[in-house]
Coordinates of C-alpha atoms in Angstrom, one line a residue:
X9 CA -16.2 -55.1 -21.8
X10 CA -14.3 -55.3 -18.5
X11 CA -14.0 -52.1 -16.5
X12 CA -10.7 -50.3 -17.0
X13 CA -8.1 -50.5 -14.2
X14 CA -8.5 -47.7 -11.7
X15 CA -5.7 -45.2 -11.3
X16 CA -5.0 -44.3 -7.7
X17 CA -2.6 -41.6 -6.5
X18 CA -1.9 -40.1 -3.1
X19 CA 0.0 -37.0 -2.1
X20 CA -1.7 -34.1 -3.9
X21 CA -2.0 -30.9 -1.9
X22 CA -3.8 -27.8 -3.2
X23 CA -1.3 -25.5 -1.5
X24 CA 1.7 -27.2 -3.0
X25 CA 0.3 -28.1 -6.4
X26 CA -2.6 -25.7 -7.1
X27 CA -6.2 -26.5 -7.7
X28 CA -7.1 -29.8 -9.5
X29 CA -10.6 -30.0 -11.0
X30 CA -12.8 -32.8 -12.4
X31 CA -12.1 -31.3 -15.8
X32 CA -8.4 -31.6 -15.3
X33 CA -8.8 -35.3 -14.5
X34 CA -11.1 -35.8 -17.4
X35 CA -8.4 -34.4 -19.6
X36 CA -6.1 -37.2 -18.5
X37 CA -8.8 -39.9 -19.2
X38 CA -12.5 -39.9 -19.7
X39 CA -12.6 -43.7 -19.7
X40 CA -10.3 -44.8 -16.9
X41 CA -11.5 -44.0 -13.4
X42 CA -9.0 -41.7 -11.6
X43 CA -8.9 -41.2 -7.8
X44 CA -6.6 -38.4 -6.5
X45 CA -6.2 -38.8 -2.7
X46 CA -5.3 -35.6 -0.9
X47 CA -2.2 -35.6 1.2
X48 CA -4.4 -35.3 4.3
X49 CA -6.2 -38.6 3.5
X50 CA -9.4 -36.7 4.4
X51 CA -10.3 -35.9 0.7
X52 CA -10.5 -37.4 -2.7
X53 CA -11.0 -35.9 -6.2
X54 CA -12.6 -38.0 -8.9
X55 CA -12.9 -37.8 -12.6
X56 CA -16.2 -38.5 -14.4
X57 CA -15.4 -42.1 -15.1
X58 CA -14.9 -42.7 -11.4
X59 CA -18.1 -40.9 -10.5
X60 CA -20.0 -43.0 -13.1
X61 CA -18.4 -46.3 -11.9
X62 CA -19.4 -45.5 -8.3
X63 CA -22.9 -44.6 -9.2
X64 CA -22.6 -41.0 -7.9
X65 CA -24.2 -39.3 -10.9
X66 CA -27.7 -40.7 -10.6
X67 CA -30.5 -38.4 -9.4
X68 CA -31.2 -40.4 -6.3
X69 CA -27.6 -40.4 -5.2
X70 CA -27.2 -36.6 -5.9
X71 CA -30.3 -36.0 -3.8
X72 CA -29.0 -38.1 -0.9
X73 CA -25.7 -36.3 -0.9
X74 CA -27.3 -32.8 -1.2
X75 CA -27.5 -32.6 2.6
X76 CA -23.8 -33.2 2.9
X77 CA -22.0 -29.9 2.0
X78 CA -18.6 -31.6 2.0
X79 CA -19.7 -33.8 -0.9
X80 CA -19.5 -31.8 -4.2
X81 CA -20.6 -34.2 -6.9
X82 CA -20.3 -31.7 -9.7
X83 CA -16.7 -30.9 -8.8
X84 CA -15.9 -34.5 -8.1
X85 CA -14.6 -33.5 -4.6
X86 CA -15.4 -35.3 -1.4
X87 CA -13.8 -34.3 1.8
X88 CA -14.2 -34.9 5.6
X89 CA -17.8 -36.1 6.1
X90 CA -18.4 -36.0 2.4
X91 CA -15.6 -38.6 2.0
X92 CA -17.3 -40.7 4.7
X93 CA -20.6 -40.5 2.8
X94 CA -19.1 -42.1 -0.3
X95 CA -16.6 -44.4 1.5
X96 CA -18.9 -47.4 1.3
X97 CA -18.8 -47.2 -2.5
X98 CA -15.2 -46.2 -2.8
X99 CA -13.3 -48.3 -0.3
X100 CA -14.3 -51.8 -1.5
X101 CA -12.4 -50.9 -4.7
X102 CA -9.4 -49.5 -2.9
X103 CA -9.3 -52.4 -0.5
X104 CA -9.6 -55.2 -3.0
X105 CA -8.0 -58.3 -1.5
X106 CA -4.9 -58.3 -3.7
X107 CA -4.2 -54.6 -3.0
X108 CA -5.2 -54.7 0.6
X109 CA -3.2 -57.7 1.7
X110 CA -0.2 -56.6 -0.3
X111 CA -0.3 -53.1 1.2
X112 CA -0.4 -54.5 4.8
X113 CA 2.5 -56.8 4.1
X114 CA 4.6 -53.9 2.9
X115 CA 3.4 -51.7 5.8
X116 CA 4.5 -54.6 8.1
X117 CA 8.1 -54.2 6.8
X118 CA 8.0 -50.4 7.1
X119 CA 6.9 -50.6 10.7
X120 CA 9.6 -53.1 11.6
X121 CA 12.2 -51.0 9.9
X122 CA 11.2 -48.1 12.1
X123 CA 11.8 -50.1 15.2
X124 CA 8.2 -50.2 16.2
X125 CA 6.9 -52.9 18.5
X126 CA 3.4 -51.6 19.2
X127 CA 1.0 -50.0 16.7
X128 CA -2.1 -48.0 17.7
X129 CA -5.0 -47.9 15.2
X130 CA -7.5 -45.2 16.2
X131 CA -10.0 -45.7 13.4
X132 CA -11.1 -49.3 13.7
X133 CA -14.6 -50.0 12.5
X134 CA -14.9 -46.8 10.4
X135 CA -16.0 -48.8 7.3
X136 CA -17.3 -52.3 8.2
X137 CA -16.4 -53.8 11.6
X138 CA -16.9 -57.4 10.7
X139 CA -15.0 -57.2 7.4
X140 CA -12.2 -55.2 8.9
X141 CA -11.8 -57.8 11.7
X142 CA -11.8 -60.7 9.3
X143 CA -9.3 -58.9 6.9
X144 CA -6.9 -58.1 9.7
X145 CA -7.0 -61.7 11.0
X146 CA -6.1 -62.9 7.5
X147 CA -3.4 -60.3 7.0
X148 CA 0.4 -60.3 7.6
X149 CA -0.2 -58.3 10.7
X150 CA -1.7 -61.4 12.5
X151 CA 1.1 -63.8 11.6
X152 CA 3.1 -65.4 14.4
X153 CA 6.4 -64.0 13.1
X154 CA 5.1 -60.4 12.9
X155 CA 7.4 -58.4 15.2
X156 CA 4.7 -56.0 16.6
X157 CA 1.3 -56.0 18.1
X158 CA -1.6 -53.8 16.9
X159 CA -3.9 -52.2 19.4
X160 CA -7.2 -51.2 17.9
X161 CA -9.6 -48.5 19.2
X162 CA -13.2 -48.3 18.0
X163 CA -14.1 -45.4 15.7
X164 CA -17.2 -44.6 17.8
X165 CA -18.2 -41.7 15.5
X166 CA -18.6 -44.1 12.5
X167 CA -20.1 -46.9 14.5
X168 CA -22.7 -44.8 16.3
X169 CA -23.8 -43.3 12.9
X170 CA -25.0 -46.8 12.1
X171 CA -26.5 -47.5 15.5
X172 CA -26.3 -45.4 18.7
X173 CA -23.8 -44.5 21.4
X174 CA -25.4 -47.0 23.7
X175 CA -25.1 -49.8 21.2
X176 CA -21.4 -48.9 20.6
X177 CA -20.7 -49.1 24.4
X178 CA -22.1 -52.7 24.4
X179 CA -20.2 -53.6 21.3
X180 CA -16.9 -52.2 22.6
X181 CA -17.3 -54.0 25.9
X182 CA -17.2 -57.3 24.0
X183 CA -14.1 -56.3 21.9
X184 CA -11.6 -58.4 23.9
X185 CA -13.2 -61.6 22.6
X186 CA -11.8 -60.6 19.2
X187 CA -8.1 -60.6 20.4
X188 CA -5.6 -62.8 18.7
X189 CA -1.8 -63.2 19.2
X190 CA -1.0 -60.0 17.4
X191 CA -4.2 -58.1 17.4
X192 CA -5.6 -56.5 20.6
X193 CA -9.0 -54.9 20.6
X194 CA -9.5 -52.3 23.3
X195 CA -12.7 -52.9 25.2
X196 CA -12.2 -49.9 27.4
X197 CA -11.7 -47.0 24.9
X198 CA -13.2 -45.3 21.9
X199 CA -12.1 -42.7 19.4
X200 CA -14.1 -39.5 18.5
X201 CA -13.4 -36.7 16.0
X202 CA -13.7 -33.0 16.5
X203 CA -12.5 -30.9 13.5
X204 CA -11.1 -31.4 10.0
X205 CA -7.6 -32.3 8.8
X206 CA -4.5 -30.3 9.6
X207 CA -2.9 -31.1 6.3
X208 CA -6.0 -29.7 4.5
X209 CA -6.2 -26.5 6.5
X210 CA -9.7 -27.6 7.5
X211 CA -9.0 -27.7 11.2
X212 CA -11.3 -25.3 13.1
X213 CA -9.5 -22.1 14.2
X214 CA -10.5 -19.5 16.7
X215 CA -10.1 -15.8 16.0
X216 CA -8.6 -14.5 13.8
X217 CA -9.3 -17.7 11.8
X218 CA -7.7 -18.3 8.5
X219 CA -6.0 -15.2 7.0
X220 CA -7.6 -15.9 3.5
X221 CA -11.1 -16.0 5.0
X222 CA -11.9 -19.7 4.4
X223 CA -13.4 -21.7 7.2
X224 CA -12.6 -25.1 8.8
X225 CA -14.9 -28.0 9.0
X226 CA -16.4 -30.1 11.8
X227 CA -16.3 -33.8 11.8
X228 CA -18.5 -33.7 14.8
X229 CA -20.3 -30.5 15.7
X230 CA -19.5 -29.4 19.2
X231 CA -22.9 -30.3 20.5
X232 CA -22.7 -33.8 19.0
X233 CA -19.2 -34.2 20.3
X234 CA -20.4 -33.2 23.8
X235 CA -23.2 -35.7 23.7
X236 CA -20.9 -38.5 22.5
X237 CA -18.3 -37.7 25.2
X238 CA -21.0 -37.8 27.8
X239 CA -22.2 -41.2 26.8
X240 CA -18.8 -42.9 26.7
X241 CA -17.6 -41.0 29.8
X242 CA -20.6 -42.3 31.8
X243 CA -19.8 -45.8 30.6
X244 CA -16.3 -45.5 32.1
X245 CA -14.5 -45.7 28.8
X246 CA -11.3 -43.9 27.9
X247 CA -12.0 -41.3 25.2
X248 CA -9.6 -40.3 22.5
X249 CA -10.5 -37.2 20.4
X250 CA -9.0 -36.1 17.0
X251 CA -8.5 -32.4 17.6
X252 CA -6.4 -30.3 15.3
X253 CA -7.1 -26.6 15.6
X254 CA -7.6 -24.5 18.7
X255 CA -11.4 -24.3 18.2
X256 CA -11.4 -28.1 17.8
X257 CA -9.3 -28.4 21.0
X258 CA -11.8 -26.0 22.7
X259 CA -14.7 -28.3 21.7
X260 CA -13.0 -31.4 23.1
X261 CA -12.0 -29.7 26.3
X262 CA -15.5 -28.2 26.8
X263 CA -16.9 -31.7 26.4
X264 CA -14.4 -33.1 28.9
X265 CA -15.0 -30.4 31.4
X266 CA -18.8 -30.9 31.2
X267 CA -18.5 -34.7 31.6
X268 CA -16.1 -34.3 34.6
X269 CA -18.4 -31.9 36.3
X270 CA -21.4 -34.2 35.9
X271 CA -19.6 -37.5 36.7
X272 CA -16.1 -37.0 38.3
X273 CA -13.5 -39.6 37.3
X274 CA -9.9 -40.1 38.3
X275 CA -7.1 -41.1 35.9
X276 CA -9.4 -40.8 32.9
X277 CA -6.6 -40.1 30.4
X278 CA -8.9 -38.2 28.1
X279 CA -6.6 -38.0 25.0
X280 CA -6.3 -35.2 22.5
X281 CA -4.8 -36.5 19.2
X282 CA -2.7 -34.6 16.7
X283 CA -2.8 -31.2 18.6
X284 CA -1.8 -29.2 15.5
X285 CA -2.4 -25.7 16.8
X286 CA -3.4 -24.7 20.3
X287 CA -3.2 -21.6 22.4
X288 CA -1.2 -21.2 25.6
X289 CA -4.3 -21.0 27.8
X290 CA -5.4 -24.4 26.4
X291 CA -2.2 -26.0 27.7
X292 CA -3.0 -24.9 31.2
X293 CA -6.5 -26.2 30.8
X294 CA -5.4 -29.5 29.5
X295 CA -3.1 -29.9 32.6
X296 CA -5.9 -28.8 35.0
X297 CA -8.4 -31.3 33.5
X298 CA -5.9 -34.2 33.6
X299 CA -6.0 -34.8 29.8
X300 CA -3.1 -36.3 27.9
X301 CA -1.8 -35.5 24.4
X302 CA -0.8 -37.7 21.5
X303 CA 0.9 -35.2 19.1
X304 CA 2.1 -35.4 15.6
X305 CA 5.3 -33.2 15.6
X306 CA 5.9 -33.8 11.9
X307 CA 3.5 -30.9 11.2
X308 CA 6.3 -28.6 12.2
X309 CA 8.7 -30.1 9.6
X310 CA 6.2 -30.4 6.8
X311 CA 3.9 -27.5 7.2
X312 CA 5.3 -24.7 9.4
X313 CA 7.0 -23.0 6.4
X314 CA 4.0 -23.3 4.2
X315 CA 1.4 -22.2 6.8
X316 CA 3.5 -19.2 7.7
X317 CA 2.8 -18.0 4.1
X318 CA -0.7 -19.5 3.7
X319 CA -3.6 -19.4 6.1
X320 CA -2.0 -19.0 9.5
X321 CA 0.8 -16.4 9.2
X322 CA 4.3 -16.5 10.8
X323 CA 3.3 -16.2 14.5
X324 CA 0.8 -19.1 14.6
X325 CA 2.9 -21.2 12.2
X326 CA 5.8 -21.0 14.6
X327 CA 3.7 -22.3 17.4
X328 CA 2.4 -25.5 15.8
X329 CA 2.4 -28.6 18.1
X330 CA 3.2 -26.9 21.5
X331 CA 5.1 -29.7 23.0
X332 CA 7.5 -27.6 25.1
X333 CA 4.5 -25.9 26.8
X334 CA 2.9 -29.3 27.5
X335 CA 6.1 -30.6 29.0
X336 CA 6.5 -27.6 31.3
X337 CA 2.9 -28.0 32.4
X338 CA 3.5 -31.6 33.3
X339 CA 1.1 -33.0 30.7
X340 CA 1.7 -36.7 29.7
X341 CA 2.8 -36.5 26.0
X342 CA 3.2 -39.2 23.4
X343 CA 4.2 -38.9 19.7
X344 CA 2.6 -40.6 16.8
X345 CA 3.1 -40.7 13.0
X346 CA -0.5 -41.0 11.9
X347 CA 1.2 -42.9 9.1
X348 CA 1.3 -41.9 6.3
X349 CA 0.9 -38.3 7.6
X350 CA 4.5 -38.7 8.9
X351 CA 7.1 -41.5 8.5
X352 CA 6.5 -44.5 10.8
X353 CA 9.8 -43.7 12.4
X354 CA 9.7 -42.8 16.1
X355 CA 13.3 -41.5 16.1
X356 CA 12.5 -39.1 13.3
X357 CA 9.4 -37.9 15.3
X358 CA 11.7 -37.4 18.3
X359 CA 14.2 -35.4 16.2
X360 CA 11.6 -33.0 14.9
X361 CA 10.1 -32.6 18.4
X362 CA 13.5 -31.8 19.9
X363 CA 14.9 -29.6 17.1
X364 CA 11.8 -28.0 15.6
X365 CA 13.6 -28.0 12.3
X366 CA 11.4 -27.4 9.3
X367 CA 11.7 -28.7 5.7
X368 CA 13.3 -25.4 4.7
X369 CA 15.9 -25.7 7.4
X370 CA 14.8 -23.1 9.9
X371 CA 13.8 -23.6 13.5
X372 CA 10.2 -22.8 14.2
X373 CA 9.3 -21.8 17.7
X374 CA 12.3 -23.1 19.7
X375 CA 10.4 -22.5 23.0
X376 CA 8.0 -25.3 22.0
X377 CA 10.7 -27.9 21.6
X378 CA 10.6 -31.1 23.8
X379 CA 13.6 -31.9 25.8
X380 CA 15.5 -35.0 24.6
X381 CA 14.4 -36.9 27.7
X382 CA 10.8 -35.8 27.0
X383 CA 11.0 -36.9 23.4
X384 CA 12.4 -40.3 24.3
X385 CA 9.7 -40.8 26.9
X386 CA 7.1 -39.7 24.4
X387 CA 8.0 -42.5 22.0
X388 CA 8.2 -45.1 24.8
X389 CA 6.4 -44.9 28.1
X390 CA 4.3 -42.0 26.9
X391 CA 2.8 -44.1 24.2
X392 CA 2.3 -47.0 26.6
X393 CA 0.4 -44.7 29.0
X394 CA -1.8 -43.4 26.2
X395 CA -2.9 -47.0 25.5
X396 CA -3.1 -47.8 29.2
X397 CA -0.4 -50.5 28.7
X398 CA 2.4 -49.0 30.9
X399 CA 2.3 -52.1 33.1
X400 CA 3.2 -54.2 30.1
X401 CA 5.4 -52.1 27.8
X402 CA 7.1 -48.8 27.4
X403 CA 10.1 -49.3 29.6
X404 CA 12.6 -52.0 30.4
X405 CA 11.6 -53.4 33.8
X406 CA 11.1 -56.8 35.5
X407 CA 7.7 -58.3 34.8
X408 CA 7.1 -56.3 31.6
X409 CA 7.0 -57.8 28.1
X410 CA 10.5 -58.1 26.5
X411 CA 9.9 -55.5 23.7
X412 CA 13.0 -53.6 22.7
X413 CA 14.4 -51.6 19.8
X414 CA 18.1 -52.2 19.3
X415 CA 20.0 -49.1 18.2
X416 CA 23.6 -48.8 17.0
X417 CA 24.1 -45.5 18.9
X418 CA 22.9 -44.0 22.1
X419 CA 20.3 -41.3 21.4
X420 CA 21.5 -39.4 24.4
X421 CA 25.0 -39.2 23.0
X422 CA 24.4 -38.1 19.4
X423 CA 23.6 -34.7 18.0
X424 CA 19.8 -34.3 18.3
X425 CA 19.8 -33.3 14.6
X426 CA 21.0 -36.9 13.9
X427 CA 18.4 -38.9 15.9
X428 CA 16.7 -40.1 12.8
X429 CA 20.0 -41.3 11.4
X430 CA 20.7 -43.7 14.2
X431 CA 20.9 -47.2 12.6
X432 CA 18.4 -49.7 13.9
X433 CA 19.7 -53.2 14.3
X434 CA 16.2 -54.6 14.7
X435 CA 13.8 -55.3 17.5
X436 CA 13.1 -57.9 20.2
X437 CA 9.4 -58.6 20.5
X438 CA 8.1 -60.6 23.4
X439 CA 11.6 -62.0 23.9
X440 CA 12.2 -63.0 20.2
X441 CA 14.9 -61.2 18.2
X442 CA 13.8 -59.8 14.8
X443 CA 17.0 -58.4 13.2
X444 CA 17.0 -56.0 10.3
X445 CA 20.7 -56.6 9.5
X446 CA 22.7 -59.8 9.3
X447 CA 25.2 -61.1 11.8
X448 CA 23.8 -60.7 15.3
X449 CA 27.2 -61.5 16.8
X450 CA 29.3 -59.0 14.8
X451 CA 31.0 -55.9 16.1
X452 CA 28.1 -53.7 15.0
X453 CA 25.6 -55.7 17.0
X454 CA 27.9 -55.7 20.1
X455 CA 27.8 -51.9 20.1
X456 CA 24.0 -51.7 19.9
X457 CA 21.8 -50.7 22.8
X458 CA 18.2 -51.4 23.6
X459 CA 15.2 -49.1 24.0
X460 CA 11.5 -49.9 24.1
X461 CA 10.3 -47.8 21.1
X462 CA 6.9 -48.1 19.7
X463 CA 4.6 -45.0 20.0
X464 CA 4.1 -44.4 16.3
X465 CA 0.9 -45.6 14.8
X466 CA -2.1 -45.2 12.5
X467 CA -5.0 -42.9 13.3

């Protein structure tokens, strides 16, 4: 008989919804495979039917996964590197052509609605480089009428696990040959990963750690991260590192400092991504070492209230995403959505960064707010600098590409609490108008103003 249709769901969070076990999912169905994707996207929980369909209950597979503590076959829970271990079995089902191409077509419209003209993808090649390249070329994202470009950074952690850092350097240096009209493959940058997901409370924290005693996870142990940074640094590549907790930030900065001491480089733009929780001394160190930060301010809105009660406590929860400190220290900052960790809406990200307003309506750590000017720069020229594209995009200037987001109100004139509510008329991408509303000669359009938004992206 044909296999039952799989049931996929995303958004579950143990701190919001309580624990969810394999037995709970089996109670829903023992015949239909069920996949519950954690809100962090770094974890799945499977029922028995899904485990069987993926071939994860065999003795050989269990033995192979025994060395991966983040893969718990009995519980049906696979997280961080455990998810990576089963991804080759799981993702082909998730990314079946009908589902995959339909999802990218919908995401194309979501990104356009957010006024985005450049997308950054910091996990390219994490599954299968050749298949990912072909799939993107065949997708809606590569159509001539798509109103944004996608800039792809190689997931060096995943690629090196299947080869070596030296092989990844050679591979990346040939990336530009893959470029198309809408897809740009960076041949001068790679992405690495330090600690676990912020939404999972699996980021690595320094003392006092988590208040309930649980521990974070490493995606790359500090020694492995240091070796990887050294290899790509010596090759002259820009290095981006996913770093969520203060111990994760320490690991990334330690690797940067060691590489810089051994092989000094100017304008390296070593980039810390996400930047969920960091200490004040780390901000000074980031500035001194010349690093840049691509932050997700939405953590403040979504998690500051919850983490004040669970895991971190009020003091650290009020200091999530220290953007104000970075701005005062002169660090180059950009904002990203890590969609779907946050809405693909740069103005919403800017609003949270400026107001520090949480989901429960309070202000968390007002001293860590970005200025309005800083926030607007962080979703325009800051994002361009992160991608080393400031000579092409990120501001309106002669000689740059004509990429604009057309707004119905001036962000500098509205209440910062209303930034996300500013209507977006549409975008201009490389000189071609892509309206979201009809009537580009009406009164509404005449009152619109242009800004080069586009710093939100995938990670």
